[in-house]
PDB file of C-alpha atoms in Angstrom:
ATOM      1  CA  MET A   1      -6.343 -17.286  16.153  1.00  0.00           C
ATOM      2  CA  GLU A   2      -6.164 -14.756  18.912  1.00  0.00           C
ATOM      3  CA  GLU A   3      -3.232 -12.442  18.915  1.00  0.00           C
ATOM      4  CA  ARG A   4      -1.958 -13.606  22.240  1.00  0.00           C
ATOM      5  CA  LEU A   5      -1.913 -17.239  21.017  1.00  0.00           C
ATOM      6  CA  LYS A   6      -0.113 -16.335  17.940  1.00  0.00           C
ATOM      7  CA  LYS A   7       2.497 -14.642  20.012  1.00  0.00           C
ATOM      8  CA  LEU A   8       2.834 -17.710  22.166  1.00  0.00           C
ATOM      9  CA  LYS A   9       3.073 -19.933  19.190  1.00  0.00           C
ATOM     10  CA  ASN A  10       5.730 -17.720  17.615  1.00  0.00           C
ATOM     11  CA  SER A  11       7.711 -17.659  20.804  1.00  0.00           C
ATOM     12  CA  LEU A  12       7.586 -21.523  21.140  1.00  0.00           C
ATOM     13  CA  ASP A  13       8.603 -21.816  17.423  1.00  0.00           C
ATOM     14  CA  LYS A  14      11.627 -19.657  17.996  1.00  0.00           C
ATOM     15  CA  LEU A  15      12.695 -21.048  21.385  1.00  0.00           C
ATOM     16  CA  GLU A  16      11.693 -24.631  21.617  1.00  0.00           C
ATOM     17  CA  PHE A  17      10.755 -25.986  18.330  1.00  0.00           C
ATOM     18  CA  HIS A  18      13.028 -24.075  15.945  1.00  0.00           C
ATOM     19  CA  ASN A  19      14.947 -27.344  14.927  1.00  0.00           C
ATOM     20  CA  LEU A  20      11.707 -29.546  14.445  1.00  0.00           C
ATOM     21  CA  GLN A  21      10.393 -30.050  10.966  1.00  0.00           C
ATOM     22  CA  PHE A  22       7.358 -32.168  10.228  1.00  0.00           C
ATOM     23  CA  SER A  23       6.649 -33.039   6.643  1.00  0.00           C
ATOM     24  CA  GLY A  24       3.138 -34.008   5.807  1.00  0.00           C
ATOM     25  CA  LYS A  25       4.088 -37.514   5.271  1.00  0.00           C
ATOM     26  CA  LEU A  26       5.743 -37.796   8.726  1.00  0.00           C
ATOM     27  CA  ARG A  27       2.680 -36.189  10.362  1.00  0.00           C
ATOM     28  CA  GLU A  28       0.422 -38.762   8.730  1.00  0.00           C
ATOM     29  CA  GLY A  29       2.772 -41.587  10.011  1.00  0.00           C
ATOM     30  CA  ILE A  30       2.654 -40.283  13.491  1.00  0.00           C
ATOM     31  CA  GLN A  31      -1.091 -39.872  13.297  1.00  0.00           C
ATOM     32  CA  LYS A  32      -1.597 -43.451  12.207  1.00  0.00           C
ATOM     33  CA  LYS A  33       0.785 -44.803  14.791  1.00  0.00           C
ATOM     34  CA  LEU A  34      -1.154 -42.931  17.580  1.00  0.00           C
ATOM     35  CA  GLU A  35      -4.426 -44.346  16.286  1.00  0.00           C
ATOM     36  CA  TYR A  36      -3.314 -47.888  16.141  1.00  0.00           C
ATOM     37  CA  GLU A  37      -1.261 -47.692  19.386  1.00  0.00           C
ATOM     38  CA  ASN A  38      -2.281 -50.438  21.802  1.00  0.00           C
ATOM     39  CA  GLU A  39      -4.184 -52.257  19.096  1.00  0.00           C
ATOM     40  CA  GLY A  40      -2.213 -55.401  19.073  1.00  0.00           C
ATOM     41  CA  GLU A  41      -4.060 -58.525  18.396  1.00  0.00           C
ATOM     42  CA  GLU A  42      -3.928 -59.527  22.101  1.00  0.00           C
ATOM     43  CA  SER A  43      -5.446 -56.318  23.356  1.00  0.00           C
ATOM     44  CA  VAL A  44      -8.228 -56.498  20.695  1.00  0.00           C
ATOM     45  CA  LEU A  45      -9.034 -60.025  21.670  1.00  0.00           C
ATOM     46  CA  LEU A  46      -8.957 -59.111  25.348  1.00  0.00           C
ATOM     47  CA  SER A  47     -11.493 -56.339  24.655  1.00  0.00           C
ATOM     48  CA  ILE A  48     -13.687 -58.659  22.596  1.00  0.00           C
ATOM     49  CA  PHE A  49     -13.649 -61.278  25.421  1.00  0.00           C
ATOM     50  CA  GLN A  50     -14.414 -58.709  28.212  1.00  0.00           C
ATOM     51  CA  LEU A  51     -17.267 -57.170  26.226  1.00  0.00           C
ATOM     52  CA  LEU A  52     -18.872 -60.516  25.309  1.00  0.00           C
ATOM     53  CA  VAL A  53     -19.369 -61.615  28.909  1.00  0.00           C
ATOM     54  CA  GLN A  54     -22.820 -60.121  28.170  1.00  0.00           C
ATOM     55  CA  GLU A  55     -24.448 -60.884  24.745  1.00  0.00           C
ATOM     56  CA  LYS A  56     -24.035 -58.189  22.191  1.00  0.00           C
ATOM     57  CA  THR A  57     -24.810 -57.788  18.502  1.00  0.00           C
ATOM     58  CA  GLY A  58     -21.768 -57.256  16.147  1.00  0.00           C
ATOM     59  CA  PHE A  59     -22.824 -53.708  15.675  1.00  0.00           C
ATOM     60  CA  THR A  60     -23.013 -52.957  19.400  1.00  0.00           C
ATOM     61  CA  LEU A  61     -19.709 -54.722  19.950  1.00  0.00           C
ATOM     62  CA  SER A  62     -18.149 -52.629  17.242  1.00  0.00           C
ATOM     63  CA  LYS A  63     -19.423 -49.371  19.007  1.00  0.00           C
ATOM     64  CA  HIS A  64     -17.998 -50.539  22.405  1.00  0.00           C
ATOM     65  CA  LEU A  65     -14.679 -51.340  20.728  1.00  0.00           C
ATOM     66  CA  ARG A  66     -14.553 -47.822  19.340  1.00  0.00           C
ATOM     67  CA  ALA A  67     -15.402 -46.346  22.720  1.00  0.00           C
ATOM     68  CA  ARG A  68     -12.311 -48.163  24.015  1.00  0.00           C
ATOM     69  CA  GLY A  69     -10.141 -46.543  21.265  1.00  0.00           C
ATOM     70  CA  ILE A  70     -10.061 -49.508  18.934  1.00  0.00           C
ATOM     71  CA  VAL A  71     -10.623 -48.044  15.585  1.00  0.00           C
ATOM     72  CA  ARG A  72      -9.234 -50.706  13.312  1.00  0.00           C
ATOM     73  CA  PHE A  73     -12.794 -52.082  12.536  1.00  0.00           C
ATOM     74  CA  GLU A  74     -14.298 -48.705  11.438  1.00  0.00           C
ATOM     75  CA  ASP A  75     -13.785 -49.196   7.763  1.00  0.00           C
ATOM     76  CA  HIS A  76     -13.345 -52.954   7.937  1.00  0.00           C
ATOM     77  CA  GLU A  77     -16.308 -54.346   9.893  1.00  0.00           C
ATOM     78  CA  GLY A  78     -16.014 -57.670   8.062  1.00  0.00           C
ATOM     79  CA  HIS A  79     -12.745 -58.334   9.883  1.00  0.00           C
ATOM     80  CA  LEU A  80     -14.638 -58.173  13.212  1.00  0.00           C
ATOM     81  CA  TYR A  81     -17.155 -60.683  12.000  1.00  0.00           C
ATOM     82  CA  THR A  82     -14.384 -62.870  10.827  1.00  0.00           C
ATOM     83  CA  ILE A  83     -12.839 -62.883  14.249  1.00  0.00           C
ATOM     84  CA  LEU A  84     -16.137 -63.510  15.858  1.00  0.00           C
ATOM     85  CA  HIS A  85     -16.778 -66.500  13.397  1.00  0.00           C
ATOM     86  CA  ARG A  86     -13.349 -68.021  14.219  1.00  0.00           C
ATOM     87  CA  LEU A  87     -13.961 -67.592  17.889  1.00  0.00           C
ATOM     88  CA  GLU A  88     -17.265 -69.413  17.528  1.00  0.00           C
ATOM     89  CA  GLN A  89     -15.570 -72.184  15.477  1.00  0.00           C
ATOM     90  CA  LYS A  90     -13.048 -72.714  18.224  1.00  0.00           C
ATOM     91  CA  GLY A  91     -15.841 -72.856  20.882  1.00  0.00           C
ATOM     92  CA  TYR A  92     -15.048 -69.557  22.688  1.00  0.00           C
ATOM     93  CA  THR A  93     -18.186 -67.661  21.578  1.00  0.00           C
ATOM     94  CA  HIS A  94     -21.747 -68.703  20.812  1.00  0.00           C
ATOM     95  CA  SER A  95     -24.114 -66.804  18.459  1.00  0.00           C
ATOM     96  CA  GLY A  96     -27.800 -66.856  18.094  1.00  0.00           C
ATOM     97  CA  TRP A  97     -30.621 -64.958  16.668  1.00  0.00           C
ATOM     98  CA  LYS A  98     -32.986 -62.761  18.615  1.00  0.00           C
ATOM     99  CA  GLU A  99     -36.734 -62.475  17.845  1.00  0.00           C
ATOM    100  CA  ASP A 100     -36.299 -59.034  16.201  1.00  0.00           C
ATOM    101  CA  GLY A 101     -33.845 -60.682  13.720  1.00  0.00           C
ATOM    102  CA  GLY A 102     -30.582 -59.384  15.170  1.00  0.00           C
ATOM    103  CA  LYS A 103     -27.759 -61.737  15.703  1.00  0.00           C
ATOM    104  CA  TYR A 104     -25.948 -61.709  19.041  1.00  0.00           C
ATOM    105  CA  TYR A 105     -22.666 -63.138  20.299  1.00  0.00           C
ATOM    106  CA  VAL A 106     -21.660 -64.099  23.835  1.00  0.00           C
ATOM    107  CA  LEU A 107     -18.815 -65.969  25.479  1.00  0.00           C
ATOM    108  CA  THR A 108     -19.209 -69.640  26.093  1.00  0.00           C
ATOM    109  CA  ASN A 109     -17.970 -71.342  29.306  1.00  0.00           C
ATOM    110  CA  LYS A 110     -14.634 -72.175  27.445  1.00  0.00           C
ATOM    111  CA  GLY A 111     -14.373 -68.441  26.617  1.00  0.00           C
ATOM    112  CA  LYS A 112     -15.072 -67.348  30.129  1.00  0.00           C
ATOM    113  CA  LYS A 113     -12.444 -69.832  31.352  1.00  0.00           C
ATOM    114  CA  LEU A 114      -9.851 -68.277  28.993  1.00  0.00           C
ATOM    115  CA  LEU A 115     -10.758 -64.792  30.220  1.00  0.00           C
ATOM    116  CA  ASN A 116     -10.479 -65.937  33.824  1.00  0.00           C
ATOM    117  CA  LYS A 117      -7.034 -67.615  33.093  1.00  0.00           C
ATOM    118  CA  TYR A 118      -5.886 -64.421  31.467  1.00  0.00           C
ATOM    119  CA  GLU A 119      -6.944 -62.355  34.494  1.00  0.00           C
ATOM    120  CA  ARG A 120      -5.022 -64.672  36.861  1.00  0.00           C
ATOM    121  CA  ALA A 121      -1.964 -65.309  34.906  1.00  0.00           C
ATOM    122  CA  PRO A 122       1.349 -63.455  35.853  1.00  0.00           C
ATOM    123  CA  ASP A 123       2.171 -63.214  32.101  1.00  0.00           C
ATOM    124  CA  ASN A 124      -1.358 -62.777  31.013  1.00  0.00           C
ATOM    125  CA  LEU A 125      -0.542 -61.630  27.432  1.00  0.00           C
ATOM    126  CA  ALA A 126       1.028 -65.032  26.720  1.00  0.00           C
ATOM    127  CA  VAL A 127      -2.417 -66.581  27.292  1.00  0.00           C
ATOM    128  CA  LEU A 128      -3.990 -64.474  24.657  1.00  0.00           C
ATOM    129  CA  ARG A 129      -1.024 -64.579  22.324  1.00  0.00           C
ATOM    130  CA  SER A 130      -1.468 -68.379  22.112  1.00  0.00           C
ATOM    131  CA  LEU A 131      -5.057 -67.680  21.171  1.00  0.00           C
ATOM    132  CA  THR A 132      -4.111 -65.287  18.384  1.00  0.00           C
ATOM    133  CA  GLU A 133      -1.848 -67.932  16.802  1.00  0.00           C
ATOM    134  CA  VAL A 134      -4.765 -70.383  16.862  1.00  0.00           C
ATOM    135  CA  LEU A 135      -7.019 -67.869  15.106  1.00  0.00           C
ATOM    136  CA  GLU A 136      -4.588 -67.228  12.291  1.00  0.00           C
TER     137      GLU A 136
END
């Protein structure tokens, strides 16, 4: 670290942060909370619905979710496919196979109606909250 940055850090430690102590366990907890912030079931479902307006493979969907900051599927891809399967069983999505052998997912008319209902509702999270209860 450059000398001037070390001096700044020391100054901040003495003046501003002298009472703050972060244990390794506390740091890990804060980091995990930051990673999963805004990853409630409703926001994850909303992202899935928005992304599946156009057909996507599960892999592509997973990449797009990561780009939106949703990291819960990184080490648990099977959970994403479970959600997609449940959405298909409830009639919100449709899946099919491409000629190259890849499986794709896309919203059905029922799924598009729910997304539109969400976008028009004053308490729009209540719309998706009811869906999360159906999927459990």
